[in-house]
mmCIF file of C-alpha atoms and ligand atoms in Angstrom:
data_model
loop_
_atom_site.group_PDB
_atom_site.id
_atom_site.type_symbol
_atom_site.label_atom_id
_atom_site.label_comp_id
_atom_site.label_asym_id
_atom_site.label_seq_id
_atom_site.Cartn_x
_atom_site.Cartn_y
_atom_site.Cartn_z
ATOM 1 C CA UNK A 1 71.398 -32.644 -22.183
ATOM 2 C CA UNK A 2 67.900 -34.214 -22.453
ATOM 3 C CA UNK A 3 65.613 -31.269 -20.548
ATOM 4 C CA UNK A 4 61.768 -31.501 -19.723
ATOM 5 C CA UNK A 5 58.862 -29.958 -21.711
ATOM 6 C CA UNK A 6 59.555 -26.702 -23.487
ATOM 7 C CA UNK A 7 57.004 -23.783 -22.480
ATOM 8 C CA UNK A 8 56.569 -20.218 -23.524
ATOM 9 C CA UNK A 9 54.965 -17.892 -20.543
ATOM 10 C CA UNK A 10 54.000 -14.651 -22.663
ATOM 11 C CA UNK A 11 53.742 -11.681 -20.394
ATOM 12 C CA UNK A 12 56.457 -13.897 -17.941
ATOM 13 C CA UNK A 13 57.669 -10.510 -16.405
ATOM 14 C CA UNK A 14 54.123 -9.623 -14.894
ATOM 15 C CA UNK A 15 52.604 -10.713 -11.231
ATOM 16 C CA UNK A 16 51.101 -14.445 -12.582
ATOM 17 C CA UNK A 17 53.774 -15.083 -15.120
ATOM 18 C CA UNK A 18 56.914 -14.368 -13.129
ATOM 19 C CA UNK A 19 55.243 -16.960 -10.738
ATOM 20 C CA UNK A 20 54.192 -19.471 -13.453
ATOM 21 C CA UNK A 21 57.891 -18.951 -14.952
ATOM 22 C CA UNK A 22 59.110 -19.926 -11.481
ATOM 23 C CA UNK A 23 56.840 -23.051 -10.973
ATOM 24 C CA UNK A 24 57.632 -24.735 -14.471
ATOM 25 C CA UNK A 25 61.474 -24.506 -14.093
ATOM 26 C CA UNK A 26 60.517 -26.389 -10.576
ATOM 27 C CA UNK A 27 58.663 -28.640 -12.829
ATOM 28 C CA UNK A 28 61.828 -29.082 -14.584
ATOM 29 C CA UNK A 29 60.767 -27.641 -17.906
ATOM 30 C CA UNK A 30 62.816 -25.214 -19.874
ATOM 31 C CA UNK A 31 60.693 -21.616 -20.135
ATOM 32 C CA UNK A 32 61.305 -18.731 -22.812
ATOM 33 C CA UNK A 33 59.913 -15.608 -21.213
ATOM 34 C CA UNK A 34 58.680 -13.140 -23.725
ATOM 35 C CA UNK A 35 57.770 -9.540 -22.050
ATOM 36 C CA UNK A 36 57.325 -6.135 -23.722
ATOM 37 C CA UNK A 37 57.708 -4.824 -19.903
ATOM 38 C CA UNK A 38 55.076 -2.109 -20.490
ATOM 39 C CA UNK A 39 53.629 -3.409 -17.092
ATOM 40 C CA UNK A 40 56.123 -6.080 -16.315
ATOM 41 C CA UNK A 41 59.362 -5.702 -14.607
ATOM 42 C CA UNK A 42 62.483 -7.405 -15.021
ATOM 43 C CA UNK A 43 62.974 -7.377 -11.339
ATOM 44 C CA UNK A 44 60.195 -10.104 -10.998
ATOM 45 C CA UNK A 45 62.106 -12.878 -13.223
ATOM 46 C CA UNK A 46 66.210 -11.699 -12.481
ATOM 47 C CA UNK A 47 66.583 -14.323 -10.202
ATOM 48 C CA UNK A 48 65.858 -16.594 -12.918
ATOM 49 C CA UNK A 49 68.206 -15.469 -15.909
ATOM 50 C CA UNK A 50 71.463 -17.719 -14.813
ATOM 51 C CA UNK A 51 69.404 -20.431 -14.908
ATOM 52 C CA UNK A 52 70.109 -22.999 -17.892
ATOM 53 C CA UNK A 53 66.690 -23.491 -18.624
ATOM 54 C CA UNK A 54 65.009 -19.569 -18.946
ATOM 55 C CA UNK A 55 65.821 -17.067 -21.394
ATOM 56 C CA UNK A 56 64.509 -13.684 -21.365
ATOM 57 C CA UNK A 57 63.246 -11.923 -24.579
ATOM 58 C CA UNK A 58 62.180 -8.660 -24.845
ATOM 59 C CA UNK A 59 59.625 -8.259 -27.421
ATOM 60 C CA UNK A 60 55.533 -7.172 -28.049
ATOM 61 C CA UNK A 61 53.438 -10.519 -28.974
ATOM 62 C CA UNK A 62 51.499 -8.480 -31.282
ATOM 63 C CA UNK A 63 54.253 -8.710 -33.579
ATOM 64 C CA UNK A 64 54.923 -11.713 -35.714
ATOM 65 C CA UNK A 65 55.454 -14.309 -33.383
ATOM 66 C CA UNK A 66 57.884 -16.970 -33.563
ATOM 67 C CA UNK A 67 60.824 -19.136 -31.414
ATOM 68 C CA UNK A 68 63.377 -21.164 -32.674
ATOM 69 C CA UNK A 69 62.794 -25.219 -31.664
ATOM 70 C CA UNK A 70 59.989 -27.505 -30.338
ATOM 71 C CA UNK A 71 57.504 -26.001 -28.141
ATOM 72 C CA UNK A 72 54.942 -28.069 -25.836
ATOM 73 C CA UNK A 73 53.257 -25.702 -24.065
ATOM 74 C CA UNK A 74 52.408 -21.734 -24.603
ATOM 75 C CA UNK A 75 50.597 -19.919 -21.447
ATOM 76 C CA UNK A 76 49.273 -16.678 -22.679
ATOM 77 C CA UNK A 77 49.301 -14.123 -20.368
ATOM 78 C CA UNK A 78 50.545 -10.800 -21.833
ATOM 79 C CA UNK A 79 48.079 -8.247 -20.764
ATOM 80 C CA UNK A 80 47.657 -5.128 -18.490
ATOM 81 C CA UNK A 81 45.457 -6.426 -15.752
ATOM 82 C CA UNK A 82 44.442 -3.496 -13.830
ATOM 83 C CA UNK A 83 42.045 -1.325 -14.481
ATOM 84 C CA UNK A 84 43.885 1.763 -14.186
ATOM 85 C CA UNK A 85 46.587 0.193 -16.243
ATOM 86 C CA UNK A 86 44.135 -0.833 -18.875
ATOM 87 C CA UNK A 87 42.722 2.150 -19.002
ATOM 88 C CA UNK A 88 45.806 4.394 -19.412
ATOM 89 C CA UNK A 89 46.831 1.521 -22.192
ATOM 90 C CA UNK A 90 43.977 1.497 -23.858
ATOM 91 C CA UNK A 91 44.894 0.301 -27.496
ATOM 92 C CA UNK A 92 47.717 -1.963 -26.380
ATOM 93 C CA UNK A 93 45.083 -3.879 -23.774
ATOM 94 C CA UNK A 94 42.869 -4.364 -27.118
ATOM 95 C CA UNK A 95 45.616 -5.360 -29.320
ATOM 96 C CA UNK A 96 47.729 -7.783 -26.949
ATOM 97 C CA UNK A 97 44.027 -9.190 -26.749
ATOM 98 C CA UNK A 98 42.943 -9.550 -29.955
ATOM 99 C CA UNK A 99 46.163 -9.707 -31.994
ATOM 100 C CA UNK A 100 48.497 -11.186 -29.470
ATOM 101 C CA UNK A 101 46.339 -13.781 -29.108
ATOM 102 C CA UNK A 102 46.123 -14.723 -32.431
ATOM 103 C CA UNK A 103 49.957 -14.511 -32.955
ATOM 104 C CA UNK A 104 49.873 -16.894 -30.111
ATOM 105 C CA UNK A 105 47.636 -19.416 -31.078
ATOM 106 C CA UNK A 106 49.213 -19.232 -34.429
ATOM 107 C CA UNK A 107 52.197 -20.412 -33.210
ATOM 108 C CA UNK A 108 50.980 -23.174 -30.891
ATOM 109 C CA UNK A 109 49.474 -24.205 -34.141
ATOM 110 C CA UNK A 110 52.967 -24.812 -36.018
ATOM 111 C CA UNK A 111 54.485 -26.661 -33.034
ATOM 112 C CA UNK A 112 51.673 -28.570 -32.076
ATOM 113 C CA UNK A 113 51.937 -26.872 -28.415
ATOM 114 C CA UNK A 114 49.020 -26.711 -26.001
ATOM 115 C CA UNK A 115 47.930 -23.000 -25.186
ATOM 116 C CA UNK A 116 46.652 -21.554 -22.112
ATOM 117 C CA UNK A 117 45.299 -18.238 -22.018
ATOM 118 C CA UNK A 118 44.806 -16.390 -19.410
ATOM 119 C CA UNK A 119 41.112 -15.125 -19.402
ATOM 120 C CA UNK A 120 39.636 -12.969 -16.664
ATOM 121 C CA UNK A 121 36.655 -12.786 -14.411
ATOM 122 C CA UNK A 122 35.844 -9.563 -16.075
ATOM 123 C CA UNK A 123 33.927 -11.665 -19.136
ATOM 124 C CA UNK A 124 31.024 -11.541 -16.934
ATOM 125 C CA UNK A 125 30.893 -8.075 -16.418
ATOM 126 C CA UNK A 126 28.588 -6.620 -13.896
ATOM 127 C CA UNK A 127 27.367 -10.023 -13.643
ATOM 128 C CA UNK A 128 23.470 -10.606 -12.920
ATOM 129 C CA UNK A 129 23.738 -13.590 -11.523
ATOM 130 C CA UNK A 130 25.977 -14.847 -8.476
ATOM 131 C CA UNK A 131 27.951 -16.190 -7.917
ATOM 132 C CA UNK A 132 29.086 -16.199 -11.468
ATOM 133 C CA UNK A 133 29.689 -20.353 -13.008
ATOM 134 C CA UNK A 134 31.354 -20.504 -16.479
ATOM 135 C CA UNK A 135 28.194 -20.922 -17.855
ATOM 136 C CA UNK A 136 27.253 -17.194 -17.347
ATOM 137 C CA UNK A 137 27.707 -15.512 -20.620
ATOM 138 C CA UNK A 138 27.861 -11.947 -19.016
ATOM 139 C CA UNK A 139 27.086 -8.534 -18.360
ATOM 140 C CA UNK A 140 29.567 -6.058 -20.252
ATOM 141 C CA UNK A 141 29.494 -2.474 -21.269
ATOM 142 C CA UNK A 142 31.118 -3.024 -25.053
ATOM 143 C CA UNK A 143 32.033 0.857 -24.890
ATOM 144 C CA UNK A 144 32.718 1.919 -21.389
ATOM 145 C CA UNK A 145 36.291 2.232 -20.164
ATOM 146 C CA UNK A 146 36.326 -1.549 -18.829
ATOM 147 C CA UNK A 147 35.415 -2.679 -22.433
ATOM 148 C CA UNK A 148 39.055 -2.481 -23.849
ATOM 149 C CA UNK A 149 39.948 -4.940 -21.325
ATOM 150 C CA UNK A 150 36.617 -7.399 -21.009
ATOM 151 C CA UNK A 151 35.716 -7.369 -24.725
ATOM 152 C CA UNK A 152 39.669 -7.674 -25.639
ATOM 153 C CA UNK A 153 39.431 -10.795 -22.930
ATOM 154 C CA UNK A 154 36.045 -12.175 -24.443
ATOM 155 C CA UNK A 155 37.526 -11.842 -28.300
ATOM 156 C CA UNK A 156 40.909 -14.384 -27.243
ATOM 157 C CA UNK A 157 38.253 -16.674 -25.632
ATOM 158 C CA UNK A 158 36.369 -16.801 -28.859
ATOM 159 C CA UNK A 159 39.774 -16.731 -30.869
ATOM 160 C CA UNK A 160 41.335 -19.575 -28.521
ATOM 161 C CA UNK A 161 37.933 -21.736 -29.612
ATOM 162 C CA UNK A 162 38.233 -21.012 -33.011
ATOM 163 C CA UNK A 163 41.493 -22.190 -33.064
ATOM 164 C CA UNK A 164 40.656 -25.226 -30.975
ATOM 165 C CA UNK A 165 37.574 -26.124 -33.138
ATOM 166 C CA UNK A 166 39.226 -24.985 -36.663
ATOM 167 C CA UNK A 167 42.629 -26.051 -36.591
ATOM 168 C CA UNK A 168 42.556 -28.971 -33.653
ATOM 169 C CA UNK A 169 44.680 -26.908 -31.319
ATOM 170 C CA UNK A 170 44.914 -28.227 -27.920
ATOM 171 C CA UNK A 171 43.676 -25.331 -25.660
ATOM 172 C CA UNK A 172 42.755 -24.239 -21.966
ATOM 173 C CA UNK A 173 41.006 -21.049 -20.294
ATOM 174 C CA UNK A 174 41.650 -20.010 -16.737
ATOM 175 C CA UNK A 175 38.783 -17.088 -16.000
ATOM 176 C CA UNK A 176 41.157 -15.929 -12.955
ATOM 177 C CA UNK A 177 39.114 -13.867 -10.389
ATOM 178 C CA UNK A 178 41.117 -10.885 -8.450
ATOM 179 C CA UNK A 179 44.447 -12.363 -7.381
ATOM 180 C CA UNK A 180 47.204 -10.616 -4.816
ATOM 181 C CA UNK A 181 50.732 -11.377 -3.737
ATOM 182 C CA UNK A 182 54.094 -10.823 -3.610
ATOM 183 C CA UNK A 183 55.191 -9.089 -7.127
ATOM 184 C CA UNK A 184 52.514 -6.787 -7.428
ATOM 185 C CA UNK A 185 53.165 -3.554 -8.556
ATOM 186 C CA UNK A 186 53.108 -1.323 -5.555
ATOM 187 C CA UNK A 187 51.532 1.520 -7.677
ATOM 188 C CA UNK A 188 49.466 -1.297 -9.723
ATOM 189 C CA UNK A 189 46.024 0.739 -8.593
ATOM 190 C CA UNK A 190 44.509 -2.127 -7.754
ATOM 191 C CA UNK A 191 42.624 -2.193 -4.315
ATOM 192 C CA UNK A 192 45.083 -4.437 -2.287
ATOM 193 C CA UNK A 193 48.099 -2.736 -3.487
ATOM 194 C CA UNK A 194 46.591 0.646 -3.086
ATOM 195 C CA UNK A 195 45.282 -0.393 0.447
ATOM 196 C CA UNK A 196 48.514 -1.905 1.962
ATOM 197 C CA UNK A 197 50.518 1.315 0.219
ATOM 198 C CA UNK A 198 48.343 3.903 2.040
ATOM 199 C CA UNK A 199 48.193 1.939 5.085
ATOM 200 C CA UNK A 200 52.180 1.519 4.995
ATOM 201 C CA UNK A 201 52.894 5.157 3.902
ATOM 202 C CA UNK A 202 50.357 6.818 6.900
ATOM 203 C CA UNK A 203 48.047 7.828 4.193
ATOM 204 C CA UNK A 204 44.414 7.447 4.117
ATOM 205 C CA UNK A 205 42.918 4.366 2.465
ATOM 206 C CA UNK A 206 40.879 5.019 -1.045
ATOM 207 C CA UNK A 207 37.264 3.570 -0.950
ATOM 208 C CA UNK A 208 35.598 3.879 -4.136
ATOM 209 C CA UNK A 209 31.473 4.513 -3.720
ATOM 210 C CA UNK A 210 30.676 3.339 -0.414
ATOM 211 C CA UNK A 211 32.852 0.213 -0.591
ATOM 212 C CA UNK A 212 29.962 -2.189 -0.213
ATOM 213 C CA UNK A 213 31.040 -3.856 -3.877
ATOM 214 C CA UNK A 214 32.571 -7.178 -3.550
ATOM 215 C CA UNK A 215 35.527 -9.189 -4.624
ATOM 216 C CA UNK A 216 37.099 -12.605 -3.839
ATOM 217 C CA UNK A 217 40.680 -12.334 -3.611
ATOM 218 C CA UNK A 218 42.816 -15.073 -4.287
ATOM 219 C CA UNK A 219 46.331 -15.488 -3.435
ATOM 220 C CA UNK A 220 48.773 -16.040 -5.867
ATOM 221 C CA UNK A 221 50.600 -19.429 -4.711
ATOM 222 C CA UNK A 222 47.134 -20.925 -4.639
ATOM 223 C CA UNK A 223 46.042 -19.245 -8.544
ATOM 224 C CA UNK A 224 49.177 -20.887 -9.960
ATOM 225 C CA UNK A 225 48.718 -23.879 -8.843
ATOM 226 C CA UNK A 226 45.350 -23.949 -10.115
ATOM 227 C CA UNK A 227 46.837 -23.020 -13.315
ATOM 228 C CA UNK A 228 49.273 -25.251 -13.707
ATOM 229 C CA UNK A 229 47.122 -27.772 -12.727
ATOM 230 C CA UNK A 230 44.659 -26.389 -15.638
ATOM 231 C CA UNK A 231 47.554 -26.624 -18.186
ATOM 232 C CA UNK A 232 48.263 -30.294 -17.571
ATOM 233 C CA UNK A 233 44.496 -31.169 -17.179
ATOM 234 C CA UNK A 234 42.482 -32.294 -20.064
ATOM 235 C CA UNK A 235 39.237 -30.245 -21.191
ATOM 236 C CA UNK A 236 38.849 -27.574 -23.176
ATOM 237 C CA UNK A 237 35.839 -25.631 -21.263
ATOM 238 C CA UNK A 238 36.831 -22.265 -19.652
ATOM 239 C CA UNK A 239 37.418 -22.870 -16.007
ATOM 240 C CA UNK A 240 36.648 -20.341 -13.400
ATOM 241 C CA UNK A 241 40.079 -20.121 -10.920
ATOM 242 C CA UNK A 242 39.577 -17.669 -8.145
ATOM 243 C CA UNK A 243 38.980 -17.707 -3.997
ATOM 244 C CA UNK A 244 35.147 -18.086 -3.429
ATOM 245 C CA UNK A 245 35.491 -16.570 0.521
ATOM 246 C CA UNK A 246 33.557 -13.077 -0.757
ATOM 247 C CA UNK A 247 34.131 -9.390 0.922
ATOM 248 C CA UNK A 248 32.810 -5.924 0.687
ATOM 249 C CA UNK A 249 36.226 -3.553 0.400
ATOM 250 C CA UNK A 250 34.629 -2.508 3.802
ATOM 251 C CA UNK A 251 35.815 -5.745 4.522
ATOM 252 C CA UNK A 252 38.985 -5.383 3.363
ATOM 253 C CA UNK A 253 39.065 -1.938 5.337
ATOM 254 C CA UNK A 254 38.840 -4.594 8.608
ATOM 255 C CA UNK A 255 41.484 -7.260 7.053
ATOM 256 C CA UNK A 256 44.162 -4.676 6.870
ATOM 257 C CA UNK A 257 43.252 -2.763 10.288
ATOM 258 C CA UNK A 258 43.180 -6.002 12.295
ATOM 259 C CA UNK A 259 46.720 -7.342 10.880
ATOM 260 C CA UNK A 260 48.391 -4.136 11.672
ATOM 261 C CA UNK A 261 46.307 -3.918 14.875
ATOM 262 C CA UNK A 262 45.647 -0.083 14.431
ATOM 263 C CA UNK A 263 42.590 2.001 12.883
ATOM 264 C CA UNK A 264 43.279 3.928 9.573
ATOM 265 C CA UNK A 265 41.407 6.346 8.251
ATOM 266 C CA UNK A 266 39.404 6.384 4.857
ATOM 267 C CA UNK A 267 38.325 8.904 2.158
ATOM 268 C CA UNK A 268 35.925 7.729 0.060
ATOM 269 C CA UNK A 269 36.265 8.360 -3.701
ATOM 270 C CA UNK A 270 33.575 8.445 -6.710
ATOM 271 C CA UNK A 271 32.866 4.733 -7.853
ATOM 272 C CA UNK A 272 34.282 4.513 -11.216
ATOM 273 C CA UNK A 273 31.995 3.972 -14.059
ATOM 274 C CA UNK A 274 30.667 0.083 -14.651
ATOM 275 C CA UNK A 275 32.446 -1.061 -11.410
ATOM 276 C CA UNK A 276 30.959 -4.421 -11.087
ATOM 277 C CA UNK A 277 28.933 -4.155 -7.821
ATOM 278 C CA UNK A 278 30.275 -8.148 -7.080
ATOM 279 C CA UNK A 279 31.981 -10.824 -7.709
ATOM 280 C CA UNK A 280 32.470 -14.254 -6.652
ATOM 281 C CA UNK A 281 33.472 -17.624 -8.625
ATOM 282 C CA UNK A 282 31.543 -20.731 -8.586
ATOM 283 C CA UNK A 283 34.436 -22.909 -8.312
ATOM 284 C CA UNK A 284 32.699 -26.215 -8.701
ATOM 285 C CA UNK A 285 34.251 -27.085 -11.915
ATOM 286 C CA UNK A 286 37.551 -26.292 -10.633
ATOM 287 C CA UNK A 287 37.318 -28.509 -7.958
ATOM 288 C CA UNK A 288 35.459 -31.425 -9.583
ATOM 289 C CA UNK A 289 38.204 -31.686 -12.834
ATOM 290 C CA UNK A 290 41.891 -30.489 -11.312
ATOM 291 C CA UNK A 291 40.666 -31.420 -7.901
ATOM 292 C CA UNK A 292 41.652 -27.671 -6.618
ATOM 293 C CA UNK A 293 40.576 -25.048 -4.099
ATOM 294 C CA UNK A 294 42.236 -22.166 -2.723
ATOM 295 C CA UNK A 295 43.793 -22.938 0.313
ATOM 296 C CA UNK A 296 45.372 -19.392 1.906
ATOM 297 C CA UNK A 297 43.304 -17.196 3.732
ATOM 298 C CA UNK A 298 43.229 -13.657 2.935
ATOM 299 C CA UNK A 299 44.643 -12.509 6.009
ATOM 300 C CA UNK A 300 47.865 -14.669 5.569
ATOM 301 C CA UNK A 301 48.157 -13.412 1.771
ATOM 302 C CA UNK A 302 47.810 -10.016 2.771
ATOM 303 C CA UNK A 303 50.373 -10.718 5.439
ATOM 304 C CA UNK A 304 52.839 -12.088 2.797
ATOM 305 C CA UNK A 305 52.153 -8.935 0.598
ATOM 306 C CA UNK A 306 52.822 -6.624 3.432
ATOM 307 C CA UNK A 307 56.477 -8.280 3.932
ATOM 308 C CA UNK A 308 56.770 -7.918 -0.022
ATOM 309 C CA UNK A 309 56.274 -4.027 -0.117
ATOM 310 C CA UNK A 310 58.515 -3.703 3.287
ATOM 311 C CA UNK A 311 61.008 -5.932 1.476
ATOM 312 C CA UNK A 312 60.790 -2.654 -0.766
ATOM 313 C CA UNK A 313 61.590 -0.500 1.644
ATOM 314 C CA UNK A 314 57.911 0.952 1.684
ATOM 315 C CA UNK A 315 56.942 2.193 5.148
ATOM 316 C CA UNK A 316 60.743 2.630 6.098
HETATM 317 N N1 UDP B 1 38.818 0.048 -5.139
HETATM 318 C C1 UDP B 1 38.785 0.857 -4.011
HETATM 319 N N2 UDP B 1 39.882 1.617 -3.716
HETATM 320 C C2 UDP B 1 41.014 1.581 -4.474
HETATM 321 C C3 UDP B 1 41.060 0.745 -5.595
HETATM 322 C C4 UDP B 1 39.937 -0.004 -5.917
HETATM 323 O O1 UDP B 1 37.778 0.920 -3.297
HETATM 324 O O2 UDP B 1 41.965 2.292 -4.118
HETATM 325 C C5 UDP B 1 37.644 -0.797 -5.445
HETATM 326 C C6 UDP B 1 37.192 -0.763 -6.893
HETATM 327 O O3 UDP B 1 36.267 0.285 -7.115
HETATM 328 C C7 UDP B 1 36.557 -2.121 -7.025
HETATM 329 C C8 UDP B 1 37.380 -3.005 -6.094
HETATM 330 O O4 UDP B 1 38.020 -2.120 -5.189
HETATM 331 O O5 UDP B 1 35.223 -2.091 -6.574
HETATM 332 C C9 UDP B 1 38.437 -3.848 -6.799
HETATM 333 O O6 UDP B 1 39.153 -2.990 -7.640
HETATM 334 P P1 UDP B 1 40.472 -3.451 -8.413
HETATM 335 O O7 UDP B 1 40.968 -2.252 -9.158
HETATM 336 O O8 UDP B 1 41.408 -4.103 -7.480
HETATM 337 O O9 UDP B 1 40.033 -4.575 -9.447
HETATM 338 P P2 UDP B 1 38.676 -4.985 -10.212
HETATM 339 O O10 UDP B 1 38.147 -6.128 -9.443
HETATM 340 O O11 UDP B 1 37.713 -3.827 -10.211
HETATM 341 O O12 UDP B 1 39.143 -5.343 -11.567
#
């Protein structure tokens, strides 16, 4: 049976690569999942495993990497994400970085397969300059407890261009911006999970400092089409992907209040060290080379993500 492309998601059990594992089988490829499901769940990609073209392998990309056959396309995306993951994983965060990126690249080297890695917003820090373009090099505390994550982040960047520049490897970079959705991990500790828990459990919401910081949260359908778009595009020039509509977490406060149409109360909690105080992508070369923008609003995402947890049974 003659199939599509061939494509490795690493990290395909997590939020963004359960998704991306779902959009290339619609793309008609065939997808090997790899996923040491220390923050990815196996709940996120079951729907998948009768399918003729996925298979599921358990394993930790900081080990010698390799897969049997051709490969065309590797999307890099093993990682803990949130910042209360990365900070209770400390070492593996810097590893699946550093070394798991270099396993990966190592093996889109021997089968000729174009990688994507999945970079962050977080190179930029506590950025100085907004909103941040890719041309920002960054504002980041080397050894404060976000540096596992942004330096481990900024070292596969330089790794992925190394490789690129070295050894000819065809590669992209997706700088994704704060992203929400269905598959989330309700206990993730990231502000929209934590906020539509505590709203859905009668508990009061979590504001960290006085929750006039900023993010721009994306939604997920509209990040992985951006990075699928990114994969197939040509360029090999990080590309900010992320929702440039900006809020405070005050803000957020509002969104969730006004789509469950009561008021909820709010403790507000210490700021955590090196918090970046905001955040918001220029999205210009985004739009100019895959011809993409974000198109839900966060209201509607945040709707979605509320049916997710219910689907859970949170709330119930
Ligand atoms: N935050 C908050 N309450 C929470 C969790 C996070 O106010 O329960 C704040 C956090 O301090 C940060 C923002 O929300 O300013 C986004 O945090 P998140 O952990 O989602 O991701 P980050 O963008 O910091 O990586």
């Amino acid at each position: 049976m003659s199939r599509g492309p061939r494509s490795l998601v690493t990290g395909g059990a997590g939020f963004l690569g359960s998704h991306l594992c779902d959009r290339l089988i619609q793309e008609g490829h065939e997808v090997i999942c790899i996923d040491n499901l220390i923050t990815g769940d196996m709940d996120h990609v079951a729907h998948l495993l009768g399918h003729a073209g996925f298979r599921f392998i358990k394993y930790d990309v900081t080990e010698y990497l390799y897969v049997e056959g051709p490969l065309n396309y590797i999307l890099h995306f093993a990682s803990p994400a949130s910042p209360v993951d990365y900070q209770r994983l400390p070492i593996q965060t810097l590893k699946v970085g550093s070394l798991g990126t270099h396993k990966a690249l190592g093996l889109a080297k021997a089968k000729g397969a174009r990688l994507l890695l999945a970079s962050t917003s977080e190179v930029y820090g506590d950025p100085q300059v907004h909103p941040q373009p890719e041309s920002y090099w960054g504002h980041v505390n080397p050894v404060g407890p976000r540096g596992v994550y942004d330096e481990a982040k900024r070292f596969a960047e330089a790794m992925t261009m190394a490789y690129h520049r070295y050894h000819g490897v065809e590669t992209r970079i997706a700088r994704i911006f704060n992203t929400f959705g269905p598959r989330m991990r309700p206990h993730d500790g990231r502000v929209v999970s934590n906020f539509l828990m505590q709203a859905l459990e009668g508990r009061p919401l979590t504001v960290y400092g006085d929750g006039t910081q900023t993010r721009s949260f994306c939604f997920v359908s509209d990040m992985v089409d951006g990075l699928f778009r990114l994969l197939m595009s040509s360029g090999v020039e990080p590309v900010n992907l992320g929702n440039p509509a900006e809020r405070s977490i005050r803000d957020l406060v509002a969104a969730v209040e006004a789509i469950l149409g009561r008021r909820l109360e709010v403790t507000f909690n210490p700021l955590p060290q090196d918090d970046p105080r905001v955040r918001r992508p220029d999205i210009t070369r985004a739009r100019e080379r895959l011809g993409w923008e974000p198109k839900v609003e966060l209201e509607a995402g945040l709707r979605e993500t509320i049916a997710y947890f219910r689907g859970k049974g949170v709330g119930a």
